[in-house]
CSV table of C-alpha atoms in Angstrom, one decimal:
chain,number,residue,atom,x,y,z
K,1,MET,CA,0.0,-0.1,0.1
K,2,LEU,CA,2.8,2.3,0.7
K,3,ILE,CA,4.5,1.7,-2.7
K,4,VAL,CA,1.3,2.3,-4.4
K,5,THR,CA,0.7,5.5,-2.5
K,6,GLY,CA,4.3,6.6,-3.5
K,7,LEU,CA,3.6,6.1,-7.0
K,8,LEU,CA,0.3,8.0,-6.7
K,9,ILE,CA,2.5,11.2,-5.4
K,10,GLN,CA,5.2,10.5,-8.2
K,11,ALA,CA,2.0,10.8,-10.6
K,12,THR,CA,1.2,14.2,-9.2
K,13,ALA,CA,4.7,15.5,-9.6
K,14,LEU,CA,4.6,14.6,-13.4
K,15,VAL,CA,1.2,16.0,-14.1
K,16,LEU,CA,2.4,19.0,-12.4
K,17,LEU,CA,5.5,19.3,-14.4
K,18,PHE,CA,3.8,18.4,-17.7
K,19,CYS,CA,0.8,20.9,-17.3
K,20,ARG,CA,3.2,23.6,-16.8
K,21,LEU,CA,6.1,22.7,-19.2
K,22,LYS,CA,3.6,20.9,-21.9
K,23,ARG,CA,5.9,19.9,-25.2
K,24,THR,CA,8.9,21.9,-24.2
K,25,TRP,CA,9.9,19.8,-21.1
K,26,LEU,CA,12.6,18.2,-23.4
K,27,SER,CA,14.4,21.2,-23.4
K,28,HIS,CA,14.5,21.5,-19.6
K,29,ILE,CA,17.3,19.7,-18.0
K,30,GLY,CA,15.6,19.7,-14.5
K,31,ALA,CA,12.4,18.2,-15.9
K,32,ILE,CA,14.5,15.5,-17.4
K,33,PHE,CA,16.1,14.9,-13.9
K,34,ILE,CA,12.5,14.8,-12.5
K,35,VAL,CA,11.4,12.1,-15.1
K,36,ILE,CA,14.1,9.9,-14.8
K,37,ALA,CA,13.9,10.2,-11.1
K,38,VAL,CA,10.4,8.6,-11.5
K,39,SER,CA,11.8,6.1,-13.8
K,40,TYR,CA,14.2,4.8,-11.1
K,41,HIS,CA,11.9,5.1,-8.0
K,42,GLY,CA,8.3,4.7,-9.5
K,43,VAL,CA,8.5,3.1,-13.0
K,44,ASN,CA,11.1,0.3,-11.6
K,45,GLU,CA,8.5,-1.0,-9.2
K,46,ILE,CA,5.8,-1.4,-12.0
K,47,LEU,CA,8.8,-3.3,-13.7
K,48,LEU,CA,9.6,-5.4,-10.9
K,49,TRP,CA,5.9,-6.6,-10.5
K,50,ALA,CA,5.7,-7.2,-14.2
K,51,PHE,CA,9.2,-9.2,-14.3
K,52,PRO,CA,9.5,-10.6,-10.6
K,53,GLY,CA,12.5,-12.7,-9.2
K,54,HIS,CA,15.4,-10.9,-10.7
K,55,ASP,CA,16.2,-8.4,-8.1
K,56,ILE,CA,18.6,-10.1,-5.8
K,57,TYR,CA,18.6,-7.3,-3.3
K,58,ARG,CA,15.0,-7.2,-2.2
K,59,ALA,CA,15.7,-10.5,-0.2
K,60,TRP,CA,18.5,-8.4,2.0
K,61,PHE,CA,16.0,-6.2,4.1
K,62,SER,CA,12.5,-6.2,5.3
K,63,PRO,CA,9.8,-4.7,2.9
K,64,GLU,CA,8.8,-2.3,5.3
K,65,TYR,CA,12.1,-0.2,4.6
K,66,LEU,CA,11.4,-0.6,1.0
K,67,GLY,CA,7.8,1.0,1.5
K,68,GLU,CA,9.1,3.7,4.0
K,69,PHE,CA,11.7,4.8,1.5
K,70,VAL,CA,9.4,4.9,-1.6
K,71,ILE,CA,6.9,7.2,0.4
K,72,TRP,CA,10.2,9.5,1.4
K,73,ILE,CA,11.5,9.6,-2.2
K,74,SER,CA,8.2,10.2,-3.7
K,75,LEU,CA,7.7,13.2,-1.4
K,76,ALA,CA,11.2,14.2,-2.1
K,77,ILE,CA,10.1,14.2,-6.0
K,78,LEU,CA,7.2,16.2,-5.6
K,79,LEU,CA,9.0,18.9,-3.4
K,80,CYS,CA,11.8,18.8,-6.2
K,81,THR,CA,9.3,19.4,-8.7
K,82,VAL,CA,7.4,22.2,-7.1
K,83,THR,CA,10.6,24.0,-6.2
K,84,TYR,CA,11.7,23.7,-9.6
K,85,LEU,CA,8.8,25.1,-11.4
K,86,TRP,CA,8.8,28.0,-9.1
K,87,ALA,CA,12.5,28.5,-9.5
K,88,LEU,CA,12.1,28.4,-13.2
K,89,GLY,CA,9.4,31.0,-13.1
K,90,ARG,CA,6.5,31.1,-15.5
K,91,HIS,CA,8.0,33.3,-18.2
K,92,ASP,CA,10.8,30.7,-19.0
K,93,THR,CA,8.1,27.9,-19.5
K,94,GLN,CA,6.0,29.7,-22.1
K,95,VAL,CA,8.8,31.4,-24.1
K,96,THR,CA,11.4,29.1,-26.1
K,97,PRO,CA,14.0,31.7,-27.8
K,98,HIS,CA,14.9,31.2,-31.2
K,99,ALA,CA,18.9,31.3,-32.3
K,100,THR,CA,19.7,33.7,-35.2
K,101,ASN,CA,22.5,33.4,-38.0
K,102,ALA,CA,24.5,35.6,-35.7
K,103,ASP,CA,24.1,33.0,-33.0
K,104,LEU,CA,25.2,30.2,-35.5
K,105,ARG,CA,28.2,32.0,-36.5
K,106,ARG,CA,29.7,32.4,-32.9
K,107,ILE,CA,28.7,28.8,-32.1
K,108,THR,CA,30.5,27.6,-35.2
K,109,ARG,CA,33.3,29.3,-34.8
K,110,PHE,CA,34.1,28.0,-31.2
K,111,PHE,CA,32.9,24.2,-32.4
K,112,ASP,CA,34.3,23.8,-35.8
K,113,TRP,CA,33.1,20.4,-36.5
K,114,LYS,CA,36.6,19.4,-38.2
K,115,VAL,CA,38.4,20.5,-34.9
K,116,MET,CA,36.1,18.7,-33.0
K,117,LEU,CA,36.7,15.9,-34.9
K,118,LEU,CA,40.3,16.0,-34.6
K,119,VAL,CA,39.8,15.9,-30.9
K,120,ALA,CA,37.5,13.0,-30.8
K,121,ALA,CA,39.3,10.6,-33.0
K,122,PRO,CA,42.5,9.9,-31.0
K,123,LEU,CA,40.0,9.4,-28.0
K,124,VAL,CA,37.6,7.1,-29.9
K,125,VAL,CA,40.9,5.2,-31.2
K,126,LEU,CA,41.7,4.7,-27.6
K,127,SER,CA,38.6,3.9,-26.1
K,128,VAL,CA,37.9,1.0,-28.7
K,129,ASN,CA,41.3,-0.4,-28.1
K,130,GLY,CA,40.5,-0.6,-24.8
K,131,GLN,CA,42.9,2.4,-23.4
K,132,GLY,CA,40.4,5.2,-23.1
K,133,TYR,CA,36.8,5.6,-21.9
K,134,LEU,CA,35.8,3.0,-19.2
K,135,SER,CA,38.8,1.1,-19.4
K,136,ASN,CA,38.9,1.4,-15.6
K,137,GLY,CA,35.4,0.3,-15.6
K,138,SER,CA,34.2,3.5,-14.1
K,139,PRO,CA,32.7,6.5,-16.0
K,140,GLN,CA,33.9,8.6,-13.4
K,141,GLY,CA,37.2,7.2,-13.2
K,142,THR,CA,37.2,6.8,-9.6
K,143,SER,CA,39.2,3.7,-9.5
K,144,GLY,CA,42.3,5.1,-10.5
K,145,VAL,CA,43.0,6.2,-14.4
K,146,GLY,CA,46.1,6.8,-16.7
K,147,VAL,CA,46.2,9.8,-18.7
K,148,SER,CA,44.6,8.4,-21.8
K,149,ALA,CA,41.7,6.8,-20.0
K,150,GLY,CA,41.3,10.3,-17.9
K,151,LEU,CA,41.2,12.3,-20.9
K,152,ALA,CA,38.8,9.9,-23.0
K,153,GLN,CA,36.3,9.7,-19.8
K,154,GLN,CA,36.4,13.5,-19.6
K,155,PHE,CA,36.0,14.5,-23.0
K,156,LEU,CA,35.2,11.7,-25.3
K,157,LEU,CA,31.3,12.1,-25.4
K,158,PHE,CA,31.3,16.2,-25.5
K,159,ALA,CA,33.8,16.0,-28.6
K,160,LEU,CA,31.8,13.4,-30.3
K,161,VAL,CA,28.3,15.3,-29.8
K,162,LEU,CA,30.1,18.6,-30.7
K,163,ALA,CA,31.7,17.3,-33.9
K,164,GLY,CA,28.2,16.1,-35.0
K,165,PHE,CA,26.3,19.1,-33.9
K,166,GLY,CA,28.8,21.2,-35.6
K,167,PHE,CA,28.6,19.3,-38.9
K,168,VAL,CA,24.8,19.6,-39.1
K,169,ILE,CA,24.9,23.2,-38.1
K,170,ARG,CA,27.4,23.7,-41.1
K,171,PHE,CA,25.6,21.4,-43.9
K,172,GLY,CA,21.8,21.7,-42.5
K,173,SER,CA,19.3,19.6,-40.3
K,174,ARG,CA,19.1,16.7,-43.3
K,175,TRP,CA,22.2,15.4,-41.7
K,176,MET,CA,20.7,14.8,-38.1
K,177,LEU,CA,19.5,11.2,-38.5
K,178,PRO,CA,22.9,10.3,-40.3
K,179,VAL,CA,25.1,12.2,-37.3
K,180,LEU,CA,23.1,10.5,-34.7
K,181,LEU,CA,23.3,6.9,-36.3
K,182,ILE,CA,27.0,7.2,-36.6
K,183,GLU,CA,27.5,8.5,-33.1
K,184,CYS,CA,25.6,5.6,-31.5
K,185,GLY,CA,27.5,3.3,-33.8
K,186,VAL,CA,30.8,4.7,-32.6
K,187,VAL,CA,29.8,4.6,-28.7
K,188,ALA,CA,28.2,1.2,-29.1
K,189,LEU,CA,31.8,-0.4,-29.5
K,190,LEU,CA,32.3,0.9,-25.7
K,191,GLY,CA,29.9,-2.2,-25.0
K,192,GLN,CA,27.8,0.0,-22.6
K,193,ARG,CA,24.0,0.6,-23.1
K,194,ALA,CA,23.7,3.5,-20.8
K,195,VAL,CA,26.5,5.3,-22.7
K,196,VAL,CA,24.8,4.9,-26.1
K,197,ILE,CA,21.6,6.6,-24.6
K,198,TRP,CA,23.7,9.5,-23.1
K,199,ALA,CA,25.3,10.3,-26.7
K,200,GLY,CA,22.2,10.2,-28.1
K,201,ALA,CA,20.5,12.3,-25.5
K,202,LEU,CA,23.4,14.9,-25.5
K,203,THR,CA,23.0,15.2,-29.3
K,204,LEU,CA,19.5,15.8,-29.3
K,205,TYR,CA,19.8,18.4,-26.7
K,206,ALA,CA,22.4,20.2,-28.5
K,207,PHE,CA,20.1,20.0,-31.7
K,208,GLY,CA,17.2,21.0,-29.9
K,209,ARG,CA,18.9,24.1,-28.1
K,210,PHE,CA,19.4,25.8,-31.5
K,211,GLY,CA,15.9,25.0,-33.2
K,212,MET,CA,16.6,21.8,-34.8
K,213,ARG,CA,14.2,19.2,-34.1
K,214,PHE,CA,13.1,15.8,-35.6
K,215,THR,CA,9.8,15.5,-37.4
K,216,ARG,CA,7.4,12.8,-35.8
K,217,ARG,CA,8.9,10.4,-38.3
K,218,GLY,CA,12.8,11.2,-37.7
K,219,LEU,CA,12.1,11.1,-33.9
K,220,LEU,CA,10.6,7.7,-34.4
K,221,VAL,CA,13.4,6.6,-36.2
K,222,GLY,CA,16.2,8.1,-33.8
K,223,ILE,CA,14.2,6.2,-30.9
K,224,VAL,CA,14.5,2.8,-33.1
K,225,ILE,CA,18.1,3.3,-33.7
K,226,LEU,CA,19.2,3.7,-29.9
K,227,SER,CA,16.9,1.0,-28.9
K,228,VAL,CA,18.3,-1.4,-31.4
K,229,MET,CA,21.7,-0.5,-30.4
K,230,ALA,CA,20.9,-1.2,-26.6
K,231,LEU,CA,19.0,-4.2,-27.4
K,232,GLY,CA,22.2,-5.4,-29.5
K,233,ILE,CA,24.6,-4.9,-26.8
K,234,THR,CA,22.0,-6.9,-24.3
K,235,SER,CA,21.8,-9.8,-26.8
K,236,ALA,CA,25.7,-9.9,-27.2
K,237,ARG,CA,25.9,-10.1,-23.3
K,238,ALA,CA,23.3,-12.9,-23.3
K,239,GLU,CA,25.5,-14.9,-25.7
K,240,GLU,CA,28.8,-14.0,-24.8
K,241,GLY,CA,28.8,-12.2,-21.4
K,242,ARG,CA,30.5,-8.8,-21.2
K,243,PHE,CA,34.1,-8.4,-22.8
K,244,SER,CA,37.0,-7.4,-20.7
K,245,THR,CA,37.2,-3.5,-20.6
K,246,PRO,CA,40.8,-3.4,-22.2
K,247,SER,CA,39.8,-5.5,-25.5
K,248,GLY,CA,40.9,-4.5,-28.3
K,249,GLY,CA,38.5,-3.2,-31.6
K,250,ALA,CA,38.2,-6.6,-33.5
K,251,THR,CA,36.8,-8.2,-30.2
K,252,ARG,CA,34.1,-5.3,-29.8
K,253,ALA,CA,33.1,-5.5,-33.1
K,254,GLN,CA,32.8,-9.2,-32.9
K,255,PHE,CA,30.8,-8.6,-29.9
K,256,LEU,CA,28.2,-6.3,-31.6
K,257,ALA,CA,28.0,-8.6,-34.5
K,258,THR,CA,27.3,-11.4,-32.4
K,259,GLY,CA,24.6,-9.5,-30.4
K,260,PHE,CA,22.7,-8.3,-33.9
K,261,ALA,CA,22.7,-11.8,-35.2
K,262,HIS,CA,21.0,-13.3,-31.9
K,263,ILE,CA,18.9,-10.2,-31.3
K,264,ALA,CA,15.6,-12.0,-31.3
K,265,SER,CA,16.8,-15.1,-29.7
K,266,ALA,CA,15.5,-16.9,-26.5
K,267,GLN,CA,18.5,-15.9,-24.4
K,268,THR,CA,18.3,-12.4,-25.3
K,269,MET,CA,14.6,-12.3,-24.3
K,270,HIS,CA,15.6,-14.0,-21.0
K,271,GLU,CA,18.4,-11.4,-20.6
K,272,LEU,CA,16.0,-8.5,-21.5
K,273,ALA,CA,13.1,-9.9,-18.9
K,274,GLN,CA,16.0,-10.0,-16.2
K,275,ASP,CA,17.3,-6.6,-16.8
K,276,LEU,CA,13.5,-5.1,-16.5
K,277,GLY,CA,13.3,-7.0,-13.3
K,278,HIS,CA,16.4,-5.2,-11.7
K,279,ARG,CA,18.2,-2.8,-13.9
K,280,LEU,CA,16.3,0.5,-12.4
K,281,ASP,CA,15.9,-0.4,-9.0
K,282,GLY,CA,16.7,2.9,-7.5
K,283,ASN,CA,15.0,2.0,-4.3
K,284,SER,CA,16.7,-1.1,-2.8
K,285,PHE,CA,20.0,0.8,-1.8
K,286,GLY,CA,17.8,3.7,0.1
K,287,ALA,CA,15.8,1.0,1.6
K,288,MET,CA,19.1,-0.8,2.8
K,289,GLU,CA,20.4,2.6,4.2
K,290,LEU,CA,16.9,3.2,6.4
K,291,ALA,CA,17.5,-0.5,7.7
K,292,ALA,CA,20.9,0.4,8.7
K,293,PHE,CA,19.8,3.5,10.7
K,294,ALA,CA,17.1,1.4,12.3
K,295,SER,CA,19.7,-0.9,13.8
K,296,GLY,CA,21.9,2.0,15.0
K,297,GLN,CA,24.3,3.0,12.5
K,298,PRO,CA,24.8,6.7,12.6
K,299,HIS,CA,24.3,9.4,9.8
K,300,LEU,CA,27.3,9.8,7.3
K,301,GLY,CA,27.0,13.7,7.4
K,302,LEU,CA,28.5,15.6,5.0
K,303,THR,CA,31.9,13.7,4.4
K,304,PRO,CA,30.8,12.2,1.0
K,305,LEU,CA,30.2,15.5,-0.5
K,306,LYS,CA,33.8,16.6,0.8
K,307,ASN,CA,35.2,13.5,-0.7
K,308,ASP,CA,33.3,14.2,-4.0
K,309,VAL,CA,34.9,17.8,-4.1
K,310,LEU,CA,38.3,16.1,-3.3
K,311,LEU,CA,37.8,13.7,-6.2
K,312,ALA,CA,37.7,16.3,-8.7
K,313,ILE,CA,41.3,17.8,-8.0
K,314,PRO,CA,43.5,16.5,-10.8
K,315,SER,CA,46.0,13.8,-10.1
K,316,PHE,CA,49.1,16.2,-11.1
K,317,LEU,CA,47.9,18.5,-8.2
K,318,ASN,CA,47.2,15.6,-5.9
K,319,PRO,CA,49.8,12.6,-6.8
K,320,ASN,CA,48.4,10.3,-4.0
K,321,LYS,CA,44.5,10.8,-4.9
K,322,ASP,CA,44.6,7.1,-6.7
K,323,SER,CA,46.4,5.2,-3.8
K,324,THR,CA,43.7,6.5,-1.2
K,325,ASP,CA,41.2,4.2,-0.1
K,326,ILE,CA,38.8,3.5,-2.5
K,327,GLY,CA,35.7,4.4,-0.3
K,328,THR,CA,37.0,8.1,-0.4
K,329,ARG,CA,36.6,8.2,-4.0
K,330,GLN,CA,33.3,6.4,-4.5
K,331,GLU,CA,30.4,7.9,-2.5
K,332,GLN,CA,28.5,4.6,-2.8
K,333,ILE,CA,31.3,2.4,-1.4
K,334,TYR,CA,32.0,5.0,1.3
K,335,ALA,CA,28.2,4.3,2.3
K,336,GLU,CA,28.4,0.6,1.9
K,337,GLU,CA,31.4,0.6,4.4
K,338,HIS,CA,30.2,2.7,6.8
K,339,LEU,CA,26.4,1.6,7.1
K,340,GLY,CA,27.6,-2.2,6.4
K,341,LEU,CA,25.3,-2.7,3.1
K,342,VAL,CA,25.1,-5.9,1.0
K,343,ARG,CA,27.3,-6.1,-2.0
K,344,PHE,CA,27.6,-9.1,-4.4
K,345,GLN,CA,30.7,-10.0,-6.1
K,346,VAL,CA,30.0,-11.9,-9.2
K,347,ALA,CA,33.6,-12.2,-10.5
K,348,PRO,CA,37.1,-11.1,-8.9
K,349,THR,CA,37.1,-7.2,-8.8
K,350,VAL,CA,33.4,-7.3,-10.5
K,351,TRP,CA,30.6,-6.5,-8.2
K,352,ASN,CA,26.7,-6.2,-9.0
K,353,ASN,CA,25.8,-3.0,-7.3
K,354,SER,CA,22.7,-1.9,-6.1
K,355,LEU,CA,21.7,1.7,-7.4
K,356,PRO,CA,22.3,4.6,-5.0
K,357,THR,CA,20.8,7.4,-7.5
K,358,GLN,CA,21.1,11.0,-7.0
K,359,LEU,CA,18.2,11.6,-4.7
K,360,GLY,CA,18.4,8.4,-2.9
K,361,ILE,CA,22.2,8.6,-2.1
K,362,THR,CA,21.2,11.9,0.2
K,363,VAL,CA,19.2,9.9,2.7
K,364,GLY,CA,22.4,8.6,4.1
K,365,TYR,CA,23.6,12.3,5.2
K,366,PHE,CA,21.0,12.9,7.6
K,367,GLY,CA,18.3,10.8,7.3
K,368,PRO,CA,14.7,11.2,5.4
K,369,TRP,CA,14.6,14.6,6.3
K,370,GLY,CA,18.0,15.5,5.0
K,371,MET,CA,17.0,13.9,1.7
K,372,LEU,CA,14.0,16.2,1.5
K,373,LEU,CA,16.3,19.2,1.9
K,374,ALA,CA,18.5,18.2,-0.8
K,375,ALA,CA,15.4,17.8,-3.0
K,376,LEU,CA,14.6,21.1,-2.3
K,377,LEU,CA,17.9,22.3,-3.3
K,378,PHE,CA,18.1,20.0,-6.5
K,379,GLY,CA,14.6,21.8,-7.7
K,380,PHE,CA,16.0,25.4,-6.8
K,381,ALA,CA,19.4,24.9,-8.6
K,382,PHE,CA,17.7,23.2,-11.7
K,383,GLY,CA,15.2,25.7,-12.1
K,384,ARG,CA,17.9,28.6,-11.7
K,385,ALA,CA,20.2,26.8,-14.2
K,386,ASP,CA,17.3,26.1,-16.9
K,387,ARG,CA,16.4,30.0,-16.5
K,388,TRP,CA,20.2,30.9,-17.3
K,389,LEU,CA,20.8,28.1,-20.3
K,390,ARG,CA,17.7,29.2,-22.1
K,391,ARG,CA,18.4,32.8,-22.1
K,392,GLY,CA,21.1,33.0,-24.8
K,393,PHE,CA,23.0,30.7,-27.3
K,394,GLU,CA,26.5,31.4,-26.4
K,395,PRO,CA,29.1,28.6,-26.2
K,396,ALA,CA,29.4,28.7,-22.6
K,397,ARG,CA,25.6,28.1,-22.1
K,398,LEU,CA,26.1,25.1,-24.4
K,399,LEU,CA,28.9,23.4,-22.6
K,400,VAL,CA,27.4,23.9,-19.3
K,401,GLY,CA,24.0,22.6,-20.6
K,402,LEU,CA,25.7,19.5,-22.1
K,403,GLY,CA,27.9,18.9,-18.7
K,404,LEU,CA,24.7,19.1,-16.8
K,405,LEU,CA,22.4,16.9,-18.8
K,406,TYR,CA,25.6,14.3,-18.9
K,407,CYS,CA,25.3,14.3,-15.0
K,408,VAL,CA,21.4,13.9,-14.9
K,409,MET,CA,21.6,11.0,-17.5
K,410,ASP,CA,24.2,9.3,-14.6
K,411,TYR,CA,21.0,9.7,-12.1
K,412,GLU,CA,21.4,6.0,-11.0
K,413,GLY,CA,24.9,7.1,-9.8
K,414,SER,CA,26.0,9.2,-6.9
K,415,LEU,CA,26.9,12.9,-6.8
K,416,ASP,CA,30.5,12.6,-7.7
K,417,THR,CA,29.5,12.7,-11.3
K,418,TYR,CA,28.7,16.5,-10.9
K,419,THR,CA,32.3,17.4,-9.6
K,420,VAL,CA,34.4,15.1,-11.8
K,421,THR,CA,32.2,16.4,-15.0
K,422,PHE,CA,32.3,20.0,-14.1
K,423,ARG,CA,36.0,19.7,-13.7
K,424,GLY,CA,36.4,19.2,-17.4
K,425,ILE,CA,33.6,21.5,-18.4
K,426,LEU,CA,35.4,24.3,-16.5
K,427,LEU,CA,38.7,23.7,-18.2
K,428,LEU,CA,36.6,24.0,-21.7
K,429,LEU,CA,35.1,26.9,-20.6
K,430,MET,CA,38.5,28.6,-19.7
K,431,VAL,CA,39.6,27.7,-23.1
K,432,VAL,CA,36.2,29.4,-24.4
K,433,TRP,CA,36.9,32.5,-22.5
K,434,ALA,CA,40.3,32.5,-23.5
K,435,VAL,CA,39.6,32.5,-27.2
K,436,LYS,CA,37.0,35.1,-26.8
K,437,GLY,CA,39.4,37.5,-25.1
K,438,MET,CA,41.8,36.9,-27.7
K,439,ARG,CA,39.3,37.6,-30.6
K,440,VAL,CA,38.4,41.0,-28.6
K,441,ILE,CA,41.7,41.9,-28.6
K,442,ALA,CA,42.3,41.2,-32.7
K,443,HIS,CA,39.2,42.8,-33.3
K,444,GLY,CA,38.3,39.5,-34.8
K,445,PHE,CA,34.4,40.0,-34.9
K,446,GLY,CA,34.1,40.5,-38.8
K,447,ALA,CA,31.2,38.8,-40.6
K,448,SER,CA,32.3,35.4,-41.4
K,449,GLY,CA,29.8,34.9,-44.1
K,450,LEU,CA,28.5,32.0,-42.8
K,451,THR,CA,24.7,31.1,-42.8
K,452,HIS,CA,22.8,27.9,-41.7
K,453,PRO,CA,20.8,26.3,-44.4
K,454,ASP,CA,17.8,25.8,-42.2
K,455,LEU,CA,17.6,28.3,-39.6
K,456,THR,CA,15.2,31.3,-40.1
K,457,PRO,CA,17.5,34.5,-41.1
K,458,ALA,CA,17.5,37.6,-39.6
K,459,ASP,CA,15.5,39.3,-42.4
K,460,GLY,CA,12.4,37.3,-41.2
K,461,SER,CA,12.0,35.0,-43.9
K,462,THR,CA,10.9,31.4,-43.2
K,463,LYS,CA,13.4,28.8,-44.9
K,464,LYS,CA,13.1,25.6,-42.8
K,465,GLY,CA,14.7,22.2,-43.3
K,466,PRO,CA,13.1,18.9,-43.7
K,467,CYS,CA,13.6,17.9,-39.8
K,468,ASP,CA,12.9,21.2,-38.3
K,469,ALA,CA,9.2,20.2,-37.1
K,470,VAL,CA,8.7,20.6,-33.4
K,471,VAL,CA,8.7,17.2,-31.7
K,472,GLY,CA,5.2,16.4,-31.4
K,473,ALA,CA,3.6,18.9,-34.0
């Protein structure tokens, strides 16, 4: 009964959100955060009822703590939603700004697709050969990384997205779908379904910020592409298991080929049912934390947040960082160690972890009331961030938006993703500001003559490209 009540509270939050933002919710990062939170804390429970018997964590704590946590997290989501809509303001939910050709000239000068491709290419090669992104098994690089892995994890997805974005800006929206397909195909070689979805979401966000949206047919094709890529990886895992992260390009290509060849097999369907029966479980970790508190374990306080900030310090400034206790570099492990939570080892150095989630992890700081305070802060921060992001089209706003969306897409993790991700975004912002300053000094603001083939010109004409219809129109 408590779970059903919690689901109704979350449904109320979604009704408030969609009634206020309507079709524009996909361009609001705070709204995406709320929808993803409902997926992990609400939709997940429906999936567990539909595909029972696959969630190993539910047997390790009393159901009463699950119901209690679902109520608390549902109230947190509702509070976050109300605070977000208040902080966003009514004007920003009703007005969608449009980029001009001057905006496009500025953004294209900073993110030239050829330069971005030159940055992305070596990172892709390193990652496909097992020496880059996820080569240490962690998107945040919290288990110790070398220079190549660190650079790839920090910049690979952003470089790929900006290269594709710059190409479409330069040559027109007819290239949106091919670019999305190529990007997702490259990222699929990393062997992680979530990263494929992240890359697609970041790309669509960049397109949408500058008025380029798929038609309904184009959107449907894009969703099918992402789904097939993710299902192909699921199928490959069902047939061969996971490949070792240092595996080379040939192994990864063969892995995907096997997956696509058996995409409709019985093993794939079984693997899919197993994933649906536990993969989005964002409630077990919080329920185990409540059980730990009931057994007398103390709250964690703000130490995990302090560790998240220290994690973002580059290794050249703190050479001993990678040799410190892993609990000080991963917020989830810190909570598991200090609260005595269950972890399942499925192979040497490989653990089947429960999902802390960005809202759920905060219950460990000061209990459920601390989580409600965190929800209020999340809502206010996202509301103000979306107000700022939607009021201009400067390169800095695009970078911050992409960085914030990347963190939101990693909702199943903990808050260290924000400090580590924005370490890289801050470096990119410094580059943007330095280039801007040099151009001011050199008086380099002359007209470049570049125009975007699909965007409405400053003279008021209404030329449009084939993919420029608003989603849902």
